[in-house]
Amino acid sequence: MKTQLSLAVTLALVSAGLLSGCSDDKESAKEASTLSYIPADSPYFMASSDTMPEQEAFDLFQRMQPMSSLESDLDELRDTLPELEDDKVQHALGALLIAMGEELVGVESLEDVHALGLKMSPQVAFYGLGILPVLRMQLQDEEAFRETLQRILTKAEITPSTATTNGTDYWVLTPEAPVKAILAIIDQQLLISIVPQDASDELMAQVLGSDLPDSNLEDSGALAELEQRHDFTPYGAGEVDFSRLLNELSSPSHAGTQALMDAVEAEQLDLSACQADIDRITSRFPGLVMGMREYNQDRMEMNVILETDEEIVSDLRALTTQVPGLGSTDGMASIGMGLNLPLLLQTVQQYAQQVRQNPFSCDELQDLNSAWSEINTAMNNPATMMIGSALSGLRARIDSLTMTNGEPSGSGILTLASPNPMGLVTTASAFVPELGALELEPGGDAKQIESMMLPPETPALHAAMSNNAIALGADISDPASLQKALEAPASEQDLLLHGHLTSEFYHSLADVMEQVSSDEVSASDIDAVRQYADIYKNMEYWLRVDDAGVEMSFSAELE
């Protein structure tokens, strides 16, 4: 349901600053208290140490929200709701989205957000009491939010039950079951958690926050250290500690973990025979960290890093190759990768041999032993060797996208990096003999490929060569531009993968979609693409080797 997704995005954007808020001294005290709820040894957490002014957060929300009418989205969802009656979960979700959306109709200022009891950029903390999840969000006005929440639940025909623990009231949102979802409003904060049906008063006191951990994230300084180590902004960062998580599952140290596992009748993992194997894995892959390196009115960048040990970082870094233009944002869109395939094969063989010589011993990890053997076999084949010796990376760039004779067409350049360009031409000539007949040479002029094997509607193709790459151009106005592509500098960021999409690309894509049969593309599909074009100037995504491990990132530059 596209409308559900569109509306959900709008609702999410209302709390676009989930990990940011106001930054005056009065608010700082509240921020510190939020961190004090998080145990210092929590297996996972996501929280913020500093905040963005609310008006800036609201301005950012207005720039990013979908431009289509919220009312029209609600009308479409109302029309679709009867079709979901057979699926109670989908129907409840649809009804809830409608009720929440109706609360947002007419929200045009920060004051309107406050009238709902919400902060535009609330302080939020998500963390584990052991493995038991807890979410806390700061509110603007507790009583106003109670009224908003009651209206939403009433409109959605959701009637939660109520419960009390140690004098603190909360709602139970789910029917009778081994575990229950609860919601509470306490001290200007919204709290949501999943707890066992028969959770003890002691555990509920920790969940509801009346009993704080002896050692917490505020006092430990772990969040500030995490931000500094990865150059994250203070607007939100977190981690999943694999060692703590696995240890908690095998030998629970928190009552929340044990109670939750007992409630769902999950057997405690018996990792006593696996502890050496677990330590071996977690020493090489300590955890997952996430945060933002930029978050402002013009640009945001979100980063997730799979942490590894120094040896793996070194091995991964050695796999990266120099690909002309990789990492740049010229053209309306691009996708590229750099990977030393022969060295990748050698590295896989090396790690596979290590596992053969020192296999994982416990039964639960036997699949890892066989997986390494299968990966090694899959990669060790003639095709990999043939391609790997000649191709070390590529970058495909799109310069234009149009509709020609009822079919999508465009122009662009494909750059193929190679340690042996002549060998690559020889390999490719087995499939396109005309390429070998061009007699390309490093630094020579671009030459047109004329092949009877290509369809008649294929645009003009040109090729050029340098000492370390071949460039193929489709429907380019100036063949000399191939030399520029060959001479484009490679990234210095140890990229394994990089791509980008511009506003121009989305505009062109929408124009093409409008000329496609309406049975294949709906008006809402086209409208969604145009919204991207109006909101985002440029989006980038990449996979690179970071000093701490493998970084997966996404950035968006706003119009």
Coordinates of C-alpha atoms in Angstrom, one line a residue:
M1 CA 0.0 0.0 0.0
K2 CA 1.8 3.0 -1.3
T3 CA -0.4 5.5 0.5
Q4 CA 0.3 3.7 3.8
L5 CA 4.0 4.1 3.1
S6 CA 3.7 7.8 2.1
L7 CA 1.6 8.6 5.2
A8 CA 4.0 6.6 7.4
V9 CA 6.9 8.6 6.0
T10 CA 5.1 11.8 6.9
L11 CA 4.4 10.6 10.4
A12 CA 8.0 9.6 10.8
L13 CA 9.1 13.0 9.7
V14 CA 7.1 14.7 12.4
S15 CA 9.7 13.1 14.7
A16 CA 12.6 13.5 12.2
G17 CA 14.6 14.7 15.2
L18 CA 14.0 11.6 17.2
L19 CA 17.5 11.9 18.5
S20 CA 17.7 15.7 18.8
G21 CA 15.9 18.4 20.7
C22 CA 16.4 21.9 22.3
S23 CA 19.8 22.7 23.6
D24 CA 19.4 25.3 26.4
D25 CA 20.6 24.6 29.9
K26 CA 17.1 23.7 31.2
E27 CA 16.8 20.9 28.6
S28 CA 20.4 19.6 29.2
A29 CA 19.3 18.4 32.6
K30 CA 16.5 16.4 31.0
E31 CA 18.9 14.9 28.5
A32 CA 21.3 13.8 31.2
S33 CA 18.5 12.1 33.1
T34 CA 17.4 10.2 29.9
L35 CA 20.9 8.7 29.6
S36 CA 20.8 7.8 33.3
Y37 CA 18.1 5.2 32.5
I38 CA 20.5 3.2 30.3
P39 CA 22.7 0.6 32.0
A40 CA 26.4 1.1 31.2
D41 CA 26.6 -2.6 30.3
S42 CA 23.5 -2.6 28.0
P43 CA 24.0 -5.0 25.1
Y44 CA 22.6 -2.3 22.7
F45 CA 21.5 1.3 22.8
M46 CA 20.8 4.3 20.7
A47 CA 20.8 7.8 22.3
S48 CA 21.9 11.4 21.9
S49 CA 24.2 13.5 24.0
D50 CA 23.3 16.9 22.5
T51 CA 20.4 18.4 20.7
M52 CA 19.2 20.6 17.8
P53 CA 17.0 23.7 18.3
E54 CA 13.4 22.8 17.8
Q55 CA 12.7 25.5 15.2
E56 CA 15.6 24.2 13.1
A57 CA 14.2 20.7 13.4
F58 CA 10.8 21.9 12.3
D59 CA 12.3 23.8 9.3
L60 CA 14.1 20.6 8.3
F61 CA 10.9 18.6 8.6
Q62 CA 9.1 21.0 6.3
R63 CA 11.8 20.8 3.7
M64 CA 11.8 17.0 3.8
Q65 CA 8.1 16.1 4.1
P66 CA 6.4 14.8 1.0
M67 CA 4.7 17.5 -1.1
S68 CA 1.5 15.6 -1.8
S69 CA -1.5 16.5 0.2
L70 CA -1.9 14.7 3.5
E71 CA -5.6 14.9 3.1
S72 CA -5.5 13.1 -0.2
D73 CA -3.3 10.3 1.2
L74 CA -5.8 9.9 4.1
D75 CA -8.8 9.8 1.6
E76 CA -7.0 7.1 -0.4
L77 CA -6.2 5.1 2.7
R78 CA -9.8 5.3 4.0
D79 CA -11.0 3.9 0.6
T80 CA -8.5 1.0 1.0
L81 CA -9.3 0.2 4.6
P82 CA -12.3 -2.0 3.9
E83 CA -10.1 -4.3 1.7
L84 CA -8.0 -5.1 4.8
E85 CA -10.8 -6.3 7.0
D86 CA -9.7 -10.0 6.6
D87 CA -6.2 -9.1 8.0
K88 CA -6.6 -7.8 11.5
V89 CA -3.0 -6.6 11.8
Q90 CA -3.1 -4.7 8.5
H91 CA -6.5 -3.3 9.3
A92 CA -5.4 -2.1 12.7
L93 CA -2.3 -0.5 11.2
G94 CA -4.3 1.2 8.6
A95 CA -6.8 2.6 11.1
L96 CA -3.9 3.7 13.4
L97 CA -2.2 5.5 10.5
I98 CA -5.4 7.3 9.6
A99 CA -6.0 8.4 13.2
M100 CA -2.4 9.6 13.5
G101 CA -2.6 11.4 10.1
E102 CA -5.8 13.2 11.1
E103 CA -4.0 14.6 14.1
L104 CA -1.4 16.1 11.7
V105 CA -3.8 17.7 9.3
G106 CA -3.4 21.5 9.8
V107 CA 0.0 21.3 11.5
E108 CA 1.8 24.2 10.0
S109 CA 4.0 25.6 12.8
L110 CA 6.0 24.5 15.8
E111 CA 3.2 25.7 18.0
D112 CA 0.9 23.3 16.3
V113 CA 3.2 20.4 17.1
H114 CA 3.4 21.6 20.8
A115 CA -0.4 21.7 20.9
L116 CA -0.4 17.9 20.3
G117 CA 1.9 17.5 23.3
L118 CA 4.9 16.6 21.1
K119 CA 8.3 18.1 20.8
M120 CA 9.5 18.5 17.2
S121 CA 12.9 17.1 18.2
P122 CA 12.4 15.1 21.3
Q123 CA 15.2 13.5 23.3
V124 CA 14.9 9.8 22.7
A125 CA 16.7 6.7 24.1
F126 CA 16.3 3.1 22.9
Y127 CA 18.2 0.5 24.9
G128 CA 18.1 -2.9 26.4
L129 CA 17.6 -4.0 30.0
G130 CA 19.5 -7.1 29.2
I131 CA 17.7 -8.1 26.0
L132 CA 14.4 -6.5 27.1
P133 CA 13.8 -3.4 24.8
V134 CA 12.8 0.0 26.2
L135 CA 12.1 3.2 24.2
R136 CA 11.8 6.6 25.9
M137 CA 10.8 9.9 24.2
Q138 CA 10.6 13.3 25.7
L139 CA 7.2 15.1 25.5
Q140 CA 6.4 18.8 25.3
D141 CA 3.2 18.7 27.3
E142 CA 2.2 15.5 29.1
E143 CA -1.4 16.3 29.5
A144 CA -1.8 17.5 25.9
F145 CA -0.2 14.3 24.7
R146 CA -2.6 12.2 26.8
E147 CA -5.5 13.9 25.0
T148 CA -3.9 13.4 21.6
L149 CA -3.2 9.7 22.4
Q150 CA -6.7 9.2 23.6
R151 CA -8.2 10.7 20.4
I152 CA -5.9 8.5 18.2
L153 CA -6.9 5.3 20.1
T154 CA -10.5 6.2 20.0
K155 CA -10.5 6.9 16.3
A156 CA -8.6 3.7 15.6
E157 CA -11.0 1.7 17.8
I158 CA -8.2 0.5 20.0
T159 CA -9.1 0.0 23.6
P160 CA -6.0 -0.8 25.7
S161 CA -6.3 -2.2 29.2
T162 CA -4.7 -0.4 32.2
A163 CA -2.4 -1.7 34.9
T164 CA -0.5 -0.3 37.9
T165 CA 2.9 -1.1 39.4
N166 CA 4.2 0.6 42.5
G167 CA 1.7 3.4 42.0
T168 CA 2.6 4.0 38.3
D169 CA -0.1 3.6 35.8
Y170 CA 0.4 2.3 32.3
W171 CA -1.5 1.0 29.3
V172 CA -1.3 -2.6 28.0
L173 CA -1.6 -2.4 24.2
T174 CA -1.8 -6.1 23.3
P175 CA -4.2 -8.9 24.2
E176 CA -3.5 -11.6 26.8
A177 CA -0.3 -13.3 25.7
P178 CA 3.1 -14.4 27.2
V179 CA 4.5 -11.0 26.5
K180 CA 2.8 -7.6 26.3
A181 CA 3.5 -4.2 24.8
I182 CA 3.1 -1.4 27.3
L183 CA 2.9 2.4 27.1
A184 CA 3.3 4.8 29.9
I185 CA 3.6 8.6 30.3
I186 CA 5.9 9.4 33.1
D187 CA 7.7 12.7 34.0
Q188 CA 7.2 14.3 30.6
Q189 CA 8.3 11.2 28.8
L190 CA 6.6 8.6 26.6
L191 CA 7.7 5.0 27.5
I192 CA 7.1 2.0 25.3
S193 CA 8.4 -1.5 26.1
I194 CA 7.7 -5.2 25.7
V195 CA 7.6 -7.1 29.0
P196 CA 6.5 -10.5 30.2
Q197 CA 2.9 -10.8 31.1
D198 CA 3.8 -11.7 34.7
A199 CA 6.8 -9.4 35.1
S200 CA 7.7 -8.8 38.7
D201 CA 7.3 -5.5 40.5
E202 CA 11.1 -5.2 40.7
L203 CA 11.5 -5.7 36.9
M204 CA 8.7 -3.2 36.2
A205 CA 10.3 -0.7 38.4
Q206 CA 13.4 -0.8 36.2
V207 CA 11.4 -0.7 33.0
L208 CA 9.3 2.3 34.2
G209 CA 12.4 4.0 35.6
S210 CA 11.6 4.3 39.3
D211 CA 14.6 2.1 39.9
L212 CA 17.7 3.4 38.1
P213 CA 20.8 1.3 37.2
D214 CA 23.7 1.6 39.6
S215 CA 26.1 2.3 36.6
N216 CA 24.5 4.2 33.7
L217 CA 25.5 5.5 30.3
E218 CA 25.6 9.1 31.5
D219 CA 28.2 8.4 34.2
S220 CA 30.3 6.0 32.1
G221 CA 31.0 8.4 29.2
A222 CA 30.6 5.6 26.7
L223 CA 28.4 7.6 24.4
A224 CA 30.8 10.5 24.2
E225 CA 33.7 8.2 23.6
L226 CA 31.7 6.5 20.8
E227 CA 30.9 9.8 19.1
Q228 CA 34.6 10.9 19.3
R229 CA 35.9 7.6 18.1
H230 CA 33.8 7.7 14.9
D231 CA 33.4 11.4 14.4
F232 CA 29.7 11.2 14.9
T233 CA 27.5 14.2 15.7
P234 CA 26.0 14.3 19.1
Y235 CA 22.5 14.0 17.6
G236 CA 22.3 10.3 17.9
A237 CA 24.7 7.3 18.1
G238 CA 24.5 3.7 19.3
E239 CA 26.0 0.3 19.3
V240 CA 25.3 -3.4 19.5
D241 CA 28.0 -5.2 21.5
F242 CA 28.1 -8.8 20.2
S243 CA 30.0 -10.2 23.2
R244 CA 27.5 -8.7 25.7
L245 CA 24.5 -9.8 23.7
L246 CA 25.7 -13.4 23.3
N247 CA 26.8 -13.6 26.9
E248 CA 23.4 -12.3 28.0
L249 CA 21.6 -14.9 25.9
S250 CA 23.8 -17.7 27.4
S251 CA 24.2 -16.5 30.9
P252 CA 21.6 -13.8 31.7
S253 CA 23.0 -11.2 34.0
H254 CA 19.8 -9.0 33.9
A255 CA 16.4 -10.0 35.3
G256 CA 14.8 -8.6 32.1
T257 CA 16.6 -11.2 29.9
Q258 CA 15.7 -14.2 32.1
A259 CA 12.0 -13.1 32.5
L260 CA 11.6 -12.5 28.8
M261 CA 13.1 -15.9 27.9
D262 CA 11.0 -17.6 30.5
A263 CA 7.8 -15.9 29.2
V264 CA 8.3 -17.1 25.6
E265 CA 9.7 -20.5 26.8
A266 CA 13.0 -19.9 25.1
E267 CA 15.7 -22.3 26.2
Q268 CA 18.7 -20.6 27.6
L269 CA 21.6 -21.0 25.1
D270 CA 24.1 -23.5 26.4
L271 CA 27.2 -21.9 25.1
S272 CA 29.6 -23.4 27.7
A273 CA 31.1 -25.6 25.0
C274 CA 31.1 -22.7 22.6
Q275 CA 32.7 -20.0 24.7
A276 CA 36.1 -20.3 23.1
D277 CA 34.4 -20.1 19.6
I278 CA 32.2 -17.2 20.7
D279 CA 35.3 -15.3 22.1
R280 CA 37.1 -16.1 18.8
I281 CA 34.3 -14.5 16.7
T282 CA 33.6 -11.5 18.9
S283 CA 37.3 -10.6 19.2
R284 CA 37.3 -10.4 15.4
F285 CA 33.8 -8.8 15.1
P286 CA 33.3 -6.8 18.3
G287 CA 30.0 -5.2 17.3
L288 CA 28.0 -2.8 15.3
V289 CA 28.0 1.0 15.7
M290 CA 25.8 3.6 14.1
G291 CA 25.5 7.4 14.1
M292 CA 25.5 10.5 11.9
R293 CA 28.5 12.5 10.8
E294 CA 26.3 15.3 9.5
Y295 CA 22.8 16.5 10.4
N296 CA 21.9 20.0 9.4
Q297 CA 19.6 22.1 7.2
D298 CA 21.5 21.2 4.0
R299 CA 22.9 17.7 4.4
M300 CA 22.7 14.6 6.5
E301 CA 24.9 11.5 6.6
M302 CA 24.0 8.3 8.3
N303 CA 26.7 5.7 9.0
V304 CA 26.7 2.0 10.2
I305 CA 30.0 0.3 10.9
L306 CA 30.6 -3.4 11.3
E307 CA 33.6 -3.4 13.6
T308 CA 36.4 -5.8 12.9
D309 CA 39.9 -6.4 14.2
E310 CA 43.0 -4.8 12.6
E311 CA 44.0 -7.8 10.6
I312 CA 40.6 -7.9 8.8
V313 CA 40.7 -4.2 8.2
S314 CA 44.1 -4.6 6.6
D315 CA 43.0 -7.5 4.5
L316 CA 39.9 -5.6 3.3
R317 CA 41.8 -2.5 2.6
A318 CA 44.1 -4.5 0.4
L319 CA 41.1 -5.6 -1.7
T320 CA 40.2 -2.1 -2.7
T321 CA 41.3 -0.9 -6.2
Q322 CA 41.8 2.4 -8.0
V323 CA 38.8 3.0 -10.3
P324 CA 38.8 6.2 -12.3
G325 CA 35.9 8.5 -11.1
L326 CA 34.8 6.1 -8.4
G327 CA 33.4 8.2 -5.5
S328 CA 32.6 11.3 -7.7
T329 CA 29.1 12.6 -8.3
D330 CA 29.4 13.7 -12.0
G331 CA 26.5 12.6 -14.2
M332 CA 22.9 12.4 -13.1
A333 CA 23.5 9.0 -11.5
S334 CA 26.2 6.4 -11.1
I335 CA 27.1 3.0 -9.6
G336 CA 30.6 1.6 -9.2
M337 CA 32.8 -0.8 -7.3
G338 CA 36.5 -1.5 -6.9
L339 CA 37.6 -5.0 -5.9
N340 CA 40.8 -7.0 -6.5
L341 CA 39.2 -10.3 -7.4
P342 CA 42.4 -12.4 -7.5
L343 CA 43.4 -11.1 -4.1
L344 CA 39.8 -11.7 -2.8
L345 CA 40.1 -15.3 -3.9
Q346 CA 43.5 -15.6 -2.2
T347 CA 42.1 -14.0 1.0
V348 CA 39.1 -16.3 1.0
Q349 CA 41.4 -19.3 0.6
Q350 CA 43.5 -18.0 3.5
Y351 CA 40.5 -17.7 5.9
A352 CA 39.0 -21.0 4.7
Q353 CA 42.3 -22.7 5.4
Q354 CA 42.4 -21.2 8.9
V355 CA 38.9 -22.6 9.6
R356 CA 39.9 -26.0 8.2
Q357 CA 43.0 -26.1 10.5
N358 CA 41.1 -24.7 13.5
P359 CA 37.4 -25.5 13.0
F360 CA 34.7 -24.2 15.3
S361 CA 34.1 -27.0 17.7
C362 CA 30.6 -26.6 19.1
D363 CA 27.5 -28.0 17.3
E364 CA 25.8 -24.7 17.0
L365 CA 28.6 -23.3 14.8
Q366 CA 29.2 -26.2 12.5
D367 CA 27.4 -24.3 9.7
L368 CA 30.3 -21.8 9.8
N369 CA 32.8 -24.5 9.0
S370 CA 30.8 -25.7 6.0
A371 CA 30.1 -22.1 4.9
W372 CA 33.7 -21.2 4.5
S373 CA 34.3 -24.4 2.5
E374 CA 31.4 -23.6 0.2
I375 CA 32.5 -20.0 -0.4
N376 CA 35.9 -21.1 -1.3
T377 CA 34.6 -23.7 -3.8
A378 CA 32.2 -21.2 -5.3
M379 CA 34.9 -18.6 -5.9
N380 CA 37.6 -21.0 -7.1
N381 CA 36.4 -21.4 -10.6
P382 CA 37.7 -20.6 -14.1
A383 CA 35.3 -17.8 -14.7
T384 CA 36.4 -15.9 -11.5
M385 CA 40.0 -16.4 -12.5
M386 CA 39.5 -15.2 -16.0
I387 CA 37.5 -12.1 -15.1
G388 CA 39.6 -11.3 -12.0
S389 CA 42.9 -11.2 -13.9
A390 CA 41.5 -8.6 -16.3
L391 CA 38.9 -6.6 -14.4
S392 CA 39.5 -4.8 -11.0
G393 CA 36.5 -2.5 -10.9
L394 CA 34.0 -0.5 -12.8
R395 CA 31.9 2.6 -12.8
A396 CA 28.7 3.1 -14.8
R397 CA 27.6 6.8 -15.2
I398 CA 24.2 7.9 -16.5
D399 CA 24.3 11.4 -18.2
S400 CA 20.7 11.4 -19.7
L401 CA 17.6 9.4 -19.5
T402 CA 14.8 9.8 -22.1
M403 CA 12.0 7.9 -23.9
T404 CA 12.8 7.1 -27.6
N405 CA 10.4 5.3 -29.9
G406 CA 8.4 4.0 -26.9
E407 CA 11.5 2.6 -25.1
P408 CA 13.7 4.1 -22.3
S409 CA 17.1 5.2 -23.6
G410 CA 19.9 7.3 -22.4
S411 CA 23.6 8.2 -22.6
G412 CA 26.5 7.6 -20.3
I413 CA 29.9 6.1 -19.8
L414 CA 31.0 2.7 -18.5
T415 CA 34.6 2.7 -17.1
L416 CA 36.3 -0.7 -16.6
A417 CA 39.4 -0.6 -14.5
S418 CA 42.0 -3.2 -15.3
P419 CA 45.6 -4.1 -14.4
N420 CA 45.9 -5.3 -18.0
P421 CA 43.6 -3.3 -20.3
M422 CA 44.8 -5.1 -23.4
G423 CA 44.0 -8.4 -21.8
L424 CA 40.6 -7.1 -20.9
V425 CA 40.0 -6.2 -24.6
T426 CA 41.1 -9.7 -25.6
T427 CA 38.7 -11.3 -23.2
A428 CA 35.8 -9.0 -24.2
S429 CA 36.6 -9.7 -27.9
A430 CA 35.4 -13.2 -27.4
F431 CA 31.9 -11.8 -27.1
V432 CA 32.2 -8.7 -29.3
P433 CA 34.9 -9.3 -31.9
E434 CA 34.5 -5.8 -33.3
L435 CA 36.0 -4.5 -30.0
G436 CA 39.3 -6.2 -30.7
A437 CA 39.3 -5.0 -34.3
L438 CA 39.4 -1.3 -33.0
E439 CA 43.1 -1.7 -32.2
L440 CA 42.7 0.5 -29.1
E441 CA 45.8 1.8 -27.4
P442 CA 46.5 3.7 -24.2
G443 CA 46.1 7.4 -24.7
G444 CA 44.7 7.0 -28.2
D445 CA 41.6 8.6 -29.6
A446 CA 38.1 7.2 -28.9
K447 CA 36.9 4.9 -31.7
Q448 CA 33.3 4.0 -32.6
I449 CA 32.2 0.4 -32.2
E450 CA 30.3 -0.9 -35.2
S451 CA 28.9 -4.3 -34.7
M452 CA 26.3 -6.3 -36.6
M453 CA 25.5 -8.1 -33.3
L454 CA 24.0 -5.0 -31.7
P455 CA 20.3 -4.2 -32.2
P456 CA 19.5 -1.4 -34.8
E457 CA 18.2 1.0 -32.2
T458 CA 21.4 0.8 -30.1
P459 CA 22.9 4.3 -29.7
A460 CA 26.3 5.1 -31.0
L461 CA 29.1 3.3 -29.0
H462 CA 32.6 4.6 -28.6
A463 CA 35.6 3.1 -26.7
A464 CA 38.9 4.5 -25.5
M465 CA 41.8 3.1 -23.4
S466 CA 44.3 4.2 -20.8
N467 CA 47.1 2.4 -19.1
N468 CA 44.7 1.2 -16.4
A469 CA 41.2 1.3 -17.8
I470 CA 38.8 1.1 -20.7
A471 CA 35.9 3.5 -21.2
L472 CA 32.8 2.7 -23.3
G473 CA 30.5 5.6 -24.1
A474 CA 26.8 5.3 -25.2
D475 CA 25.3 8.1 -27.3
I476 CA 27.8 10.7 -26.0
S477 CA 28.1 14.0 -27.9
D478 CA 31.8 14.3 -27.6
P479 CA 33.9 11.1 -27.8
A480 CA 36.8 13.0 -26.3
S481 CA 34.9 12.9 -23.0
L482 CA 35.9 9.3 -22.7
Q483 CA 39.5 10.4 -22.1
K484 CA 38.3 12.7 -19.3
A485 CA 36.5 9.7 -17.7
L486 CA 39.7 7.6 -17.9
E487 CA 41.7 10.4 -16.3
A488 CA 39.2 11.1 -13.5
P489 CA 40.9 10.7 -10.1
A490 CA 40.0 7.7 -8.0
S491 CA 38.7 8.1 -4.4
E492 CA 41.1 8.1 -1.5
Q493 CA 38.5 6.5 0.8
D494 CA 39.1 2.8 0.2
L495 CA 35.8 2.4 -1.5
L496 CA 34.4 -1.0 -2.2
L497 CA 31.1 0.4 -3.6
H498 CA 29.8 3.9 -4.4
G499 CA 26.7 5.3 -6.1
H500 CA 24.7 8.5 -6.4
L501 CA 21.3 9.7 -7.6
T502 CA 20.6 13.4 -8.4
S503 CA 17.4 15.5 -8.6
E504 CA 17.9 15.6 -12.3
F505 CA 17.8 11.8 -12.5
Y506 CA 14.5 11.6 -10.6
H507 CA 13.0 14.3 -12.8
S508 CA 14.0 12.4 -15.9
L509 CA 12.8 9.1 -14.5
A510 CA 9.4 10.7 -13.8
D511 CA 9.2 12.0 -17.4
V512 CA 10.0 8.5 -18.7
M513 CA 7.4 6.9 -16.3
E514 CA 4.7 9.3 -17.6
Q515 CA 5.2 7.9 -21.1
V516 CA 4.9 4.3 -19.9
S517 CA 1.6 2.4 -20.1
S518 CA -0.6 3.5 -17.2
D519 CA -1.3 -0.2 -16.4
E520 CA 2.4 -0.5 -15.4
V521 CA 2.9 2.8 -13.6
S522 CA 0.4 4.6 -11.5
A523 CA 0.1 8.4 -11.0
S524 CA 1.1 8.0 -7.3
D525 CA 4.3 6.2 -8.4
I526 CA 5.2 9.1 -10.6
D527 CA 4.2 11.6 -7.9
A528 CA 6.5 9.8 -5.4
V529 CA 9.4 10.1 -7.8
R530 CA 8.8 13.8 -8.4
Q531 CA 8.7 14.3 -4.6
Y532 CA 12.2 12.9 -4.4
A533 CA 13.3 15.2 -7.2
D534 CA 11.9 18.2 -5.4
I535 CA 13.4 17.3 -2.0
Y536 CA 16.8 15.8 -2.7
K537 CA 19.5 17.5 -4.7
N538 CA 21.8 14.5 -4.4
M539 CA 21.9 11.2 -2.6
E540 CA 25.0 9.0 -2.2
Y541 CA 25.5 5.6 -0.7
W542 CA 28.8 3.7 -0.2
L543 CA 30.6 0.8 1.3
R544 CA 34.1 1.4 2.3
V545 CA 36.9 0.1 4.6
D546 CA 37.0 2.2 7.7
D547 CA 39.8 2.1 10.3
A548 CA 37.3 0.3 12.6
G549 CA 35.9 -2.1 10.0
V550 CA 33.4 -2.0 7.2
E551 CA 31.3 1.2 6.9
M552 CA 27.9 1.3 5.2
S553 CA 26.7 4.9 4.7
F554 CA 24.0 7.0 3.1
S555 CA 24.0 10.8 2.6
A556 CA 21.3 13.2 1.3
E557 CA 21.9 16.8 0.2
L558 CA 18.6 18.8 0.2
E559 CA 17.4 21.1 -2.4

